CSV table of C-alpha atoms in Angstrom, one decimal:
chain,number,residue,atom,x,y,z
A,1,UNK,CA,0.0,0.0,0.0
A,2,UNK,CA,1.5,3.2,-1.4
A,3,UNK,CA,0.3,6.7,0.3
A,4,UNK,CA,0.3,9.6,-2.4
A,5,UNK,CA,2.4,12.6,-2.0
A,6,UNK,CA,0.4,15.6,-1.2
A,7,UNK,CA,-0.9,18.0,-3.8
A,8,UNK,CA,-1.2,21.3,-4.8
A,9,UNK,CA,1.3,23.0,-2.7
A,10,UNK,CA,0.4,26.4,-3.3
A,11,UNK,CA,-2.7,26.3,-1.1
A,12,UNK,CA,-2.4,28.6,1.3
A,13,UNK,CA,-2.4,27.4,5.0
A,14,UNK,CA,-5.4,27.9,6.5
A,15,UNK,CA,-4.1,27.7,10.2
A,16,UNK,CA,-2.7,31.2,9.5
A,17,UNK,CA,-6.3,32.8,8.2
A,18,UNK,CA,-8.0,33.5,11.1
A,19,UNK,CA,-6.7,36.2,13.9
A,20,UNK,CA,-7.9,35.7,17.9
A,21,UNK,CA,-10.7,38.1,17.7
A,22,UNK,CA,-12.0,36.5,14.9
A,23,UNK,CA,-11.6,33.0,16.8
A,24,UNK,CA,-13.3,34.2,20.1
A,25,UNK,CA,-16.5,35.0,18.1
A,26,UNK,CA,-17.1,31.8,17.8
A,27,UNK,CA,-19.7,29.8,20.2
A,28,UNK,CA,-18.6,26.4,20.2
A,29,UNK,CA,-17.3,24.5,22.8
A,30,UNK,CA,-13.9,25.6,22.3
A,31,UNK,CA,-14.5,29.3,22.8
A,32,UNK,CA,-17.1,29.4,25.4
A,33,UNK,CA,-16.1,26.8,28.0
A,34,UNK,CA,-13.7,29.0,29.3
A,35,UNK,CA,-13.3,32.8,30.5
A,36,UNK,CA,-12.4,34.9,27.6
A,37,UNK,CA,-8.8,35.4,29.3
A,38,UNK,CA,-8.1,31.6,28.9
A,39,UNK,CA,-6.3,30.4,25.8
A,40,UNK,CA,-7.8,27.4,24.4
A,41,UNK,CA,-6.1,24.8,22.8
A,42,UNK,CA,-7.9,21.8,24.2
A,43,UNK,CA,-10.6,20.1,22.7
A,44,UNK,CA,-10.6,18.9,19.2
A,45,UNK,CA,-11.5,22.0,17.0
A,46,UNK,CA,-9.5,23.4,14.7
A,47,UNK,CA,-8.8,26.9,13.6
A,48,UNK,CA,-9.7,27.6,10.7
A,49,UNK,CA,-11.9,28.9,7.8
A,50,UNK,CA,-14.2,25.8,6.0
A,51,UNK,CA,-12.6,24.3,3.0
A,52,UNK,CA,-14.2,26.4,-0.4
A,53,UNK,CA,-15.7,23.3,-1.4
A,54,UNK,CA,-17.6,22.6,2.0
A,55,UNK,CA,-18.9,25.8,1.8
A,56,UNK,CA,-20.0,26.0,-2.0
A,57,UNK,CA,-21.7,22.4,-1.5
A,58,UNK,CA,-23.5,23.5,2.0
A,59,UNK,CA,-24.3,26.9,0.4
A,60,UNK,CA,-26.1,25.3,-2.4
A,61,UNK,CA,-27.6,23.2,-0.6
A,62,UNK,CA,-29.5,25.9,1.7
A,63,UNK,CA,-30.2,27.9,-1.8
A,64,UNK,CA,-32.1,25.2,-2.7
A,65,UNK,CA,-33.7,24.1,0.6
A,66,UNK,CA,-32.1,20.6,0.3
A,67,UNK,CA,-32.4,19.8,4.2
A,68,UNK,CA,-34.1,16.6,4.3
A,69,UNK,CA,-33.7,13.1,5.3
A,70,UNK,CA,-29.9,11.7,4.5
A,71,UNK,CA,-29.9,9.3,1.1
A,72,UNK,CA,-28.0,7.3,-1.1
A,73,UNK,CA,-24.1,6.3,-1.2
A,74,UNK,CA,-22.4,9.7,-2.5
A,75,UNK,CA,-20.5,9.8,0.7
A,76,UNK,CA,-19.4,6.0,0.9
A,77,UNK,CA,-18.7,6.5,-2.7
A,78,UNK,CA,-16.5,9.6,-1.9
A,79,UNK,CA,-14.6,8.0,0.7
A,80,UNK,CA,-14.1,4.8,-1.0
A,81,UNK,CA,-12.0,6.9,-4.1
A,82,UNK,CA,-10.1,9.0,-1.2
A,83,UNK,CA,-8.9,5.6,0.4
A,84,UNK,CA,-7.8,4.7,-2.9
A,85,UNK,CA,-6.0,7.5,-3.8
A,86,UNK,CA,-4.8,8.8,-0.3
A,87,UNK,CA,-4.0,5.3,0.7
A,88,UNK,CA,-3.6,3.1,-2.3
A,89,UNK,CA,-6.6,1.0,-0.9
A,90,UNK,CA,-9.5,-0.3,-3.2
A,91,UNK,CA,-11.3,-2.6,-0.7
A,92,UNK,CA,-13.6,0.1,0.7
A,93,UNK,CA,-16.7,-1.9,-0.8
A,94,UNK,CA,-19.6,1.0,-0.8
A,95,UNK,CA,-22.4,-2.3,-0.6
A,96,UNK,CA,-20.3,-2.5,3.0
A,97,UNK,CA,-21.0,0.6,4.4
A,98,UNK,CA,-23.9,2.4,6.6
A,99,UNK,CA,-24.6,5.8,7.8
A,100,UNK,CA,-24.1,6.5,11.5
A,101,UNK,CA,-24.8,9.5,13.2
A,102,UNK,CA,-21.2,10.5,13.7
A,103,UNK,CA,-17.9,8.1,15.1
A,104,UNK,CA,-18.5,7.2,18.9
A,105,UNK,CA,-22.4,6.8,18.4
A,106,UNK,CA,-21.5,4.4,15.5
A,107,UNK,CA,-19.0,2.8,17.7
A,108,UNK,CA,-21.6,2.1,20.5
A,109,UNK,CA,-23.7,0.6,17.6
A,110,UNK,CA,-20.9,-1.5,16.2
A,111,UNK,CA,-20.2,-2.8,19.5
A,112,UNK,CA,-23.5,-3.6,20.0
A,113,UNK,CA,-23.3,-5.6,17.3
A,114,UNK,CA,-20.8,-7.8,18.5
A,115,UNK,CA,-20.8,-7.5,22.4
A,116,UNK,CA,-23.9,-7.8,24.9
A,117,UNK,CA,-24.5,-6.1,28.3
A,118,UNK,CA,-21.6,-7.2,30.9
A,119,UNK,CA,-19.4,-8.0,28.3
A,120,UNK,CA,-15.9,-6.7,27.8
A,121,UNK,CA,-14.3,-4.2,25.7
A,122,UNK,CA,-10.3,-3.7,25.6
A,123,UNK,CA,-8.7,-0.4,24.7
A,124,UNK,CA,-5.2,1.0,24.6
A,125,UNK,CA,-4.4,3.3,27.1
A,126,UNK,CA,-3.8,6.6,27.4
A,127,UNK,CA,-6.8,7.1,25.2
A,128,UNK,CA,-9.5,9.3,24.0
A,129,UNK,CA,-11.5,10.0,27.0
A,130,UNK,CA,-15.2,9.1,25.6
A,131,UNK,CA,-14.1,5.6,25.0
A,132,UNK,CA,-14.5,4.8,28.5
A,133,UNK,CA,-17.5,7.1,29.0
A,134,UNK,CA,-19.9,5.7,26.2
A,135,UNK,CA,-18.2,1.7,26.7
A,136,UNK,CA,-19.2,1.9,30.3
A,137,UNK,CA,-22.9,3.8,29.6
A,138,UNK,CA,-23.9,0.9,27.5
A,139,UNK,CA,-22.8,-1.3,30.3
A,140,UNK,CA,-19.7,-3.1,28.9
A,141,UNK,CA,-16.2,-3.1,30.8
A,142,UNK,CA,-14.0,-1.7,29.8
A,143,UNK,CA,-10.3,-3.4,30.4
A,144,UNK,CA,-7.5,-1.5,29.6
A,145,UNK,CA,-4.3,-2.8,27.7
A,146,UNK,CA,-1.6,-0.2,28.3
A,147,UNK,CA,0.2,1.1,25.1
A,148,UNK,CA,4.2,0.5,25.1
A,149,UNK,CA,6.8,3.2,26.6
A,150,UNK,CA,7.4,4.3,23.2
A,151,UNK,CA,3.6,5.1,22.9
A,152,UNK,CA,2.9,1.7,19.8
A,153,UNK,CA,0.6,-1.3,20.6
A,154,UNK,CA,2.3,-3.8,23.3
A,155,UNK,CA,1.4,-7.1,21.8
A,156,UNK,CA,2.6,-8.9,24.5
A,157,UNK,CA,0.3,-6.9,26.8
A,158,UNK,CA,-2.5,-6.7,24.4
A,159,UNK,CA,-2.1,-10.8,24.2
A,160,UNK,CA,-2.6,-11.0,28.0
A,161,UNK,CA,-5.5,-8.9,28.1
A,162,UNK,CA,-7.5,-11.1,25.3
A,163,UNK,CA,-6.3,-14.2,27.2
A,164,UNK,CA,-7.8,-13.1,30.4
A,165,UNK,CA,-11.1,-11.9,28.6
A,166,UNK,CA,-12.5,-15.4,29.5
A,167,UNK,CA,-13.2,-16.8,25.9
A,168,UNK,CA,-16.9,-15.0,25.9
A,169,UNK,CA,-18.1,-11.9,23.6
A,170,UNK,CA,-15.7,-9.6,23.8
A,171,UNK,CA,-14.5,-6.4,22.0
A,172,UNK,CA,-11.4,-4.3,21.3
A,173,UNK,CA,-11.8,-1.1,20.6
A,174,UNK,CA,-9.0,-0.2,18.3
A,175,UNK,CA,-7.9,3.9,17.8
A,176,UNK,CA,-6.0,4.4,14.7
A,177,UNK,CA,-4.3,7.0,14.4
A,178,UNK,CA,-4.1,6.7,18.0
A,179,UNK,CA,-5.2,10.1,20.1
A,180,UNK,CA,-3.6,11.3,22.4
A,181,UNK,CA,-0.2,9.8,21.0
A,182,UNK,CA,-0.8,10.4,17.5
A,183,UNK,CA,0.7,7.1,16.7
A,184,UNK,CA,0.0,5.3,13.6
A,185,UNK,CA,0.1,1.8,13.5
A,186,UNK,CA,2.2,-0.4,11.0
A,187,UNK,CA,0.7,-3.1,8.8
A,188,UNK,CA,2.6,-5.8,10.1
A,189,UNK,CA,1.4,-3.8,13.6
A,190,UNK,CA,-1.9,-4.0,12.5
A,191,UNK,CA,-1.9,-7.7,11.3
A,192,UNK,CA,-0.5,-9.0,14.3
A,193,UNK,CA,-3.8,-7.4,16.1
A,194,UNK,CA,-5.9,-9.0,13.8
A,195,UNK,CA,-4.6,-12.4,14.3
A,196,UNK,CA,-4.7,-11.9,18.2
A,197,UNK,CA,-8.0,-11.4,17.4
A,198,UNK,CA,-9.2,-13.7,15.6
A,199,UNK,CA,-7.1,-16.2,18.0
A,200,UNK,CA,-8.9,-15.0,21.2
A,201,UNK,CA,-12.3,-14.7,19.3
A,202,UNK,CA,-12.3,-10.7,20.2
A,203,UNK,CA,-14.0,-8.4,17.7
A,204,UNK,CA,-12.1,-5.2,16.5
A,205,UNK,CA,-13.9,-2.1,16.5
A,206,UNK,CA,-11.6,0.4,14.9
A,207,UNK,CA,-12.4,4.0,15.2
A,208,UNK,CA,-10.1,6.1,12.1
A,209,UNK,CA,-11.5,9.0,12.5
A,210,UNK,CA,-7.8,10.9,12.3
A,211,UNK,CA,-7.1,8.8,9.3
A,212,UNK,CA,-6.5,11.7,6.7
A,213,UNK,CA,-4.1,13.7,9.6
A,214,UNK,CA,-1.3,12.1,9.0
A,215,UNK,CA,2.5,13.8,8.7
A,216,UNK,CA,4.4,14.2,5.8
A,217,UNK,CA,6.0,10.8,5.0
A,218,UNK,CA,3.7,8.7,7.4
A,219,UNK,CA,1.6,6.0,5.5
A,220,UNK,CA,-2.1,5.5,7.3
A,221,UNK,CA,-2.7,1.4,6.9
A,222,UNK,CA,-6.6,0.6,7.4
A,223,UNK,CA,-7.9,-1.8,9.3
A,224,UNK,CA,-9.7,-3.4,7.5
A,225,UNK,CA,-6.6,-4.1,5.1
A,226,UNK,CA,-4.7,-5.9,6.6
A,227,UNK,CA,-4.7,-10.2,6.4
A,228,UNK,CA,-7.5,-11.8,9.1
A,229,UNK,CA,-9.1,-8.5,9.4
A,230,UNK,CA,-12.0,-9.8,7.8
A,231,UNK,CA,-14.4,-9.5,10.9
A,232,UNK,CA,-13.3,-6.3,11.3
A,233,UNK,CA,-15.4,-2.9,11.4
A,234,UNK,CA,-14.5,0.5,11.4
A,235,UNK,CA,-15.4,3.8,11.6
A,236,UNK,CA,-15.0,6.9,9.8
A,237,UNK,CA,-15.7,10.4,9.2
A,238,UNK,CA,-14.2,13.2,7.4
A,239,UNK,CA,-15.1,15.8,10.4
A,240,UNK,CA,-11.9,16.0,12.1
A,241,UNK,CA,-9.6,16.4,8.8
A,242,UNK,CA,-12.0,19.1,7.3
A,243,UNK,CA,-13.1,20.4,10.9
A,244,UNK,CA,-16.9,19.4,10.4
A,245,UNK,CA,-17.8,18.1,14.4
A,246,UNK,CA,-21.0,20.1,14.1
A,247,UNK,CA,-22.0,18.4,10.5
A,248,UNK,CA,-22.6,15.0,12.4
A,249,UNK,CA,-22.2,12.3,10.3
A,250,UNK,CA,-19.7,9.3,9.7
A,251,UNK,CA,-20.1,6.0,8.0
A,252,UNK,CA,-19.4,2.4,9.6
A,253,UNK,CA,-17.0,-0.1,7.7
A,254,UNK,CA,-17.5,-3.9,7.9
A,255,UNK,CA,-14.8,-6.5,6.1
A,256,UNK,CA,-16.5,-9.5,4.3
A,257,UNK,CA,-16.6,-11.4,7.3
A,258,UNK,CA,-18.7,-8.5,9.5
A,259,UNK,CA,-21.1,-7.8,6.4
A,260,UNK,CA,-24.0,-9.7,8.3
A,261,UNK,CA,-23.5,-7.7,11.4
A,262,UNK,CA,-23.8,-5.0,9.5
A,263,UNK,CA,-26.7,-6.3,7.9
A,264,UNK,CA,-27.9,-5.7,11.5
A,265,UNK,CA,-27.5,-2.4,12.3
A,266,UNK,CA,-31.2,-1.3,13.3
A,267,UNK,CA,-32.8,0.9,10.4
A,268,UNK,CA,-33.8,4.1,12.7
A,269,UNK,CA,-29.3,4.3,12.9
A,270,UNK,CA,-29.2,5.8,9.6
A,271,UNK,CA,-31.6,8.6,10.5
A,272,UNK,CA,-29.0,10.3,12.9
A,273,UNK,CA,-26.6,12.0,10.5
A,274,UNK,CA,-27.4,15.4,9.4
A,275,UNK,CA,-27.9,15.1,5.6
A,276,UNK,CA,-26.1,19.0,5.2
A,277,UNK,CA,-23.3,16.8,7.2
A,278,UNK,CA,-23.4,14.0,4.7
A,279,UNK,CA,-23.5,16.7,1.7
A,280,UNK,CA,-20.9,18.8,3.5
A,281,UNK,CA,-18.6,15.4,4.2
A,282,UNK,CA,-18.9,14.1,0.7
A,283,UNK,CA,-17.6,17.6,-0.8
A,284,UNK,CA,-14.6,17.5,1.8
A,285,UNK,CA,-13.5,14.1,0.5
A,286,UNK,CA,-14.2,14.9,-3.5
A,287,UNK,CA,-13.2,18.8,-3.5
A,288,UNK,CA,-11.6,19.4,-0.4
A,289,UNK,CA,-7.8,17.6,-0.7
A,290,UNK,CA,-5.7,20.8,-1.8
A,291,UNK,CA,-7.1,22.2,1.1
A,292,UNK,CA,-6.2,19.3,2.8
A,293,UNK,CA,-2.9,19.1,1.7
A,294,UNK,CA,-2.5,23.0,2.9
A,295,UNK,CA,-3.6,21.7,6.6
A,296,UNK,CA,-0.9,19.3,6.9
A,297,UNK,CA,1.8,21.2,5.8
A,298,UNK,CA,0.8,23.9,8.1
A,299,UNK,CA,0.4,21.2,10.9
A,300,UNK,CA,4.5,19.9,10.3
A,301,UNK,CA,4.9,23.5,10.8
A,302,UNK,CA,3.5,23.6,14.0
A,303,UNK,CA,4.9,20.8,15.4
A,304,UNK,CA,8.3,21.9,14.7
A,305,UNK,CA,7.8,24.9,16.0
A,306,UNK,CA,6.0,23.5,19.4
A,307,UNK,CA,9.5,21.2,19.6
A,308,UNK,CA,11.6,24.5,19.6
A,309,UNK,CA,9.5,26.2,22.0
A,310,UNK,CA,9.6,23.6,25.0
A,311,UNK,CA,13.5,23.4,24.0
A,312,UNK,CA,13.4,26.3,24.9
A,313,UNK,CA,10.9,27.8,27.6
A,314,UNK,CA,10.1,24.2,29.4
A,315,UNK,CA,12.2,22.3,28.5
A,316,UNK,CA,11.0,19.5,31.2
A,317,UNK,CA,8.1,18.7,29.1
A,318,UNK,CA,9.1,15.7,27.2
A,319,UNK,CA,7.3,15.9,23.1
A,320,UNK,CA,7.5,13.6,20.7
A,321,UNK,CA,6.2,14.8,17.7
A,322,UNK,CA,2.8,12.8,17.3
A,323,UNK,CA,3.1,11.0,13.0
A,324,UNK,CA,-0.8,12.1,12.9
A,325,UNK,CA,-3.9,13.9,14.4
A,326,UNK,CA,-3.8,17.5,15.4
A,327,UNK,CA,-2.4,16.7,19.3
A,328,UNK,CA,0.4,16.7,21.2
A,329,UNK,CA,0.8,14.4,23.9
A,330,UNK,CA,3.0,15.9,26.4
A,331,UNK,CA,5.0,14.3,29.3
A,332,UNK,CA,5.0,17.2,32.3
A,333,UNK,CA,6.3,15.1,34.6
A,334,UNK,CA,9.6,16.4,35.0
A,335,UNK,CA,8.1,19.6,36.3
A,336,UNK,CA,7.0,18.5,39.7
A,337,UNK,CA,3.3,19.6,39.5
A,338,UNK,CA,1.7,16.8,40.5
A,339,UNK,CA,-0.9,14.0,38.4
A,340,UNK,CA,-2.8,17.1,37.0
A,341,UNK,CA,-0.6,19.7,35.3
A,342,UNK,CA,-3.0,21.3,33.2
A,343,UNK,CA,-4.8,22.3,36.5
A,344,UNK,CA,-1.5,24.0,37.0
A,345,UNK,CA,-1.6,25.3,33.1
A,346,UNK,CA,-5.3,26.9,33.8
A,347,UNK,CA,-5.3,28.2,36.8
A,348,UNK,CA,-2.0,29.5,36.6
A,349,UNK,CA,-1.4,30.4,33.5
A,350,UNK,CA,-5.0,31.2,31.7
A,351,UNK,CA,-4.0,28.0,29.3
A,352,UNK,CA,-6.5,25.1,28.8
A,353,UNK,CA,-5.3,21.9,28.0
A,354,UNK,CA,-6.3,18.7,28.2
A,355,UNK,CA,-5.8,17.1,31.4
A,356,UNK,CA,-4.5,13.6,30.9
A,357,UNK,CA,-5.9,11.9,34.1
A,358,UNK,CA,-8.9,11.4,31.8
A,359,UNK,CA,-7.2,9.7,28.9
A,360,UNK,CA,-7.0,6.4,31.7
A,361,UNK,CA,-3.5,4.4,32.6
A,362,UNK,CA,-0.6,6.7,31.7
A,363,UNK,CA,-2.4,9.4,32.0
A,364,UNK,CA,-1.4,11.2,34.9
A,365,UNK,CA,1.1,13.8,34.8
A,366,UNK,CA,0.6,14.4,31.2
A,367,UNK,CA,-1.6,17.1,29.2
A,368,UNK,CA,-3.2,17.2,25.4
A,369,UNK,CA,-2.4,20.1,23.7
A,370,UNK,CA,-4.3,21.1,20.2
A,371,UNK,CA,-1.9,22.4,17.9
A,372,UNK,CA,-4.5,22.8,15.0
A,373,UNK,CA,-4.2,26.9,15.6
A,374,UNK,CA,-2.0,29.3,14.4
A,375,UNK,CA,1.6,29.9,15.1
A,376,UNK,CA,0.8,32.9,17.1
A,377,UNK,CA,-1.5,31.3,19.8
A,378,UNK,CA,0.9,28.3,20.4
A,379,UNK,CA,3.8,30.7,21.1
A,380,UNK,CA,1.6,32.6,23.4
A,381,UNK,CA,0.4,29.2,24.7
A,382,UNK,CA,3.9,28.1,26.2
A,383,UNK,CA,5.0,31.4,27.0
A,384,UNK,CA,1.9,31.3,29.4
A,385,UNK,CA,2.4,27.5,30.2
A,386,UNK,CA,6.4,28.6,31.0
A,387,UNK,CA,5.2,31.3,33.3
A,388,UNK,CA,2.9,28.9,35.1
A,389,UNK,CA,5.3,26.8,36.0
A,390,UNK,CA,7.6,29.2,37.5
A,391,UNK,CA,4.7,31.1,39.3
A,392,UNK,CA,4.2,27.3,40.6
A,393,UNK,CA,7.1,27.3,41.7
A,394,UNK,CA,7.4,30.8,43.2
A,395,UNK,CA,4.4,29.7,45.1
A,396,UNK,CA,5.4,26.5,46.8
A,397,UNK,CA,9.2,28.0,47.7
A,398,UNK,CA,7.2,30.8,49.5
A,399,UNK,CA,4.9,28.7,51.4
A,400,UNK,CA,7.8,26.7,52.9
A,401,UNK,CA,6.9,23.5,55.3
């Protein structure tokens, strides 16, 4: 499987577009869950202007009062011919595919599929914080399979954990690209899962949502690709690449072997995507690569340049720049303030971040930081991160015992 190079490099880079007053109009999450004081660079929302093609194709669609009921296979179709260009794959069978309402809600309903109530579902921790949340509301466990030092899949660990799983139902809930790390797992990785798998009798449930985010050089493999990944299904979306969260919709993925679970998937499902999302999805994936392209580039940029800044200001933290997603995963633990630095990080310094307590086992002294913004509001982000720290320290040297 061949990756393509990127294209169109005279897009412009759409992380630099939009200044802070513009940002702090917004009224999403992002921008109202704090004081206006804070800087955010927490939760997954990017900054930055639509892709042309998202808005000509929503646009149109509210000219011509196209709001209805989601239909038809445009978007599977779309996302089957980016797989095949973006990732040399051509086994994204559109007859394979269903609309779900956007990536966790179709992971609750994939696991559903596959898992009943009580049963267990394994995932790879530190991890994206709503896979315990949703796993444990629909009453499954959830049994946690730490990642590696070096941030990659333990198979040795992972082995124990599906030998331990009893020989029932159970899941594993795979994230690739893996948030917070930003790790992207191999093919011969990813086949080694897969055979785990189908050794133990576990069902994967991969959620590839970050799929498109990848770095420069860095080769996303599918799932569902791979050898004995035929029970596999997956999920994904193009709203975190083309920053569409509030244009719910995302389709679910089943190999040959998981096409009658699919078959499954109860009826009412498909009405919980937004057909705008689907429309505005479908012209991300078909029009929307230059712009695409543009994003990544800028992102390199900003990793680089987050790498030079903790050399320099903190440099404690411990970064390894992430080969996809938007985040940076970063070790604080050197710094002495405690399991919860971004505590520290808000309070302190006006910065929100993600605290990595929530992200389960390997958590704790660590913090998420979103470095889809521009270049501007990352330097201001560790010069106020830098200050907290020594204000920190300030503080407890003045306290004394």
């Amino acid at each position: 499987m061949t990756s393509i190079p990127q294209e169109n490099p005279g897009e412009p880079n759409p992380l630099r577009a939009l200044t802070l007053d513009r940002l702090r109009c917004r009224t999403s999450m992002k921008w109202r869950t704090y004081p206006e004081d804070v800087l955010p660079v927490w939760v997954a929302e990017m900054d930055v202007p639509l892709a042309p093609a998202v808005v000509r194709a929503v646009t149109a669609a509210m000219e011509l009062g196209d709001t209805g009921y989601p239909a038809g296979t445009a978007y599977a179709e779309a996302l089957a011919a980016f797989a095949a260009k973006r990732w040399g794959w051509d086994g994204l069978d559109v007859a394979r595919t269903a609309f779900v309402p956007d990536v966790m809600l179709g992971v609750v309903e994939m696991l559903k599929l596959v898992t009943g109530p009580g049963d267990p579902v394994v995932v790879n921790s530190p991890v994206y914080p709503p896979f315990y949340r949703f796993v444990t509301h629909m009453d499954r466990k959830v049994v946690e399979a730490p990642l590696g030092s070096d941030g990659r899949i333990d198979l040795d660990v992972l082995e124990a954990a599906f030998r331990g799983l009893g020989g029932g139902r159970a899941g594993y809930l795979l994230c690739s690209p893996h948030n917070p790390t930003g790790t992207v797992h191999t093919a011969d990785e990813l086949t080694a899962v897969a055979a785990l798998a189908e050794r133990y009798g576990v069902r994967v449930v991969a959620d590839e949502i970050h799929a498109p985010l990848t770095a420069p050089g860095v080769e996303f493999v599918p799932y569902l690709s791979v050898p004995g990944a035929e029970r596999g299904l997956s999920l994904m979306s193009a709203s975190k690449a083309w920053n569409l969260a509030g244009l719910k919709a995302a389709l679910a993925l089943a190999g040959p072997g998981a096409a009658a679970d699919l078959a499954r998937l109860p009826e009412e499902v498909s009405h919980g995507p937004s057909h705008v999302g689907v429309i505005a999805h479908t012209a991300a994936l078909t029009d929307g690569t230059a712009w695409l392209d543009a994003l990544l580039a800028g992102l390199d940029e900003n990793r680089r340049l987050l790498a030079g800044l903790l050399d320099r200001h903190l440099p404690g933290i411990r970064y390894r720049p992430a080969e996809a997603t938007y985040l940076a995963w970063l070790d604080c633990r050197a710094l002495g303030l405690g399991d919860d630095p971004a505590e520290v990080f808000l309070e302190r310094g006006r910065v929100a971040v993600n605290s990595g307590l929530r992200f389960g086992t390997g958590g704790a002294g660590h913090v998420r930081f979103n470095l889809a913004t521009s270049p501007e509001v990352i330097t201001e982000a560790v010069r106020r991160m830098a200050a907290a720290v020594a204000c920190d320290a300030t503080a407890r040297l003045t306290s004394g015992p």
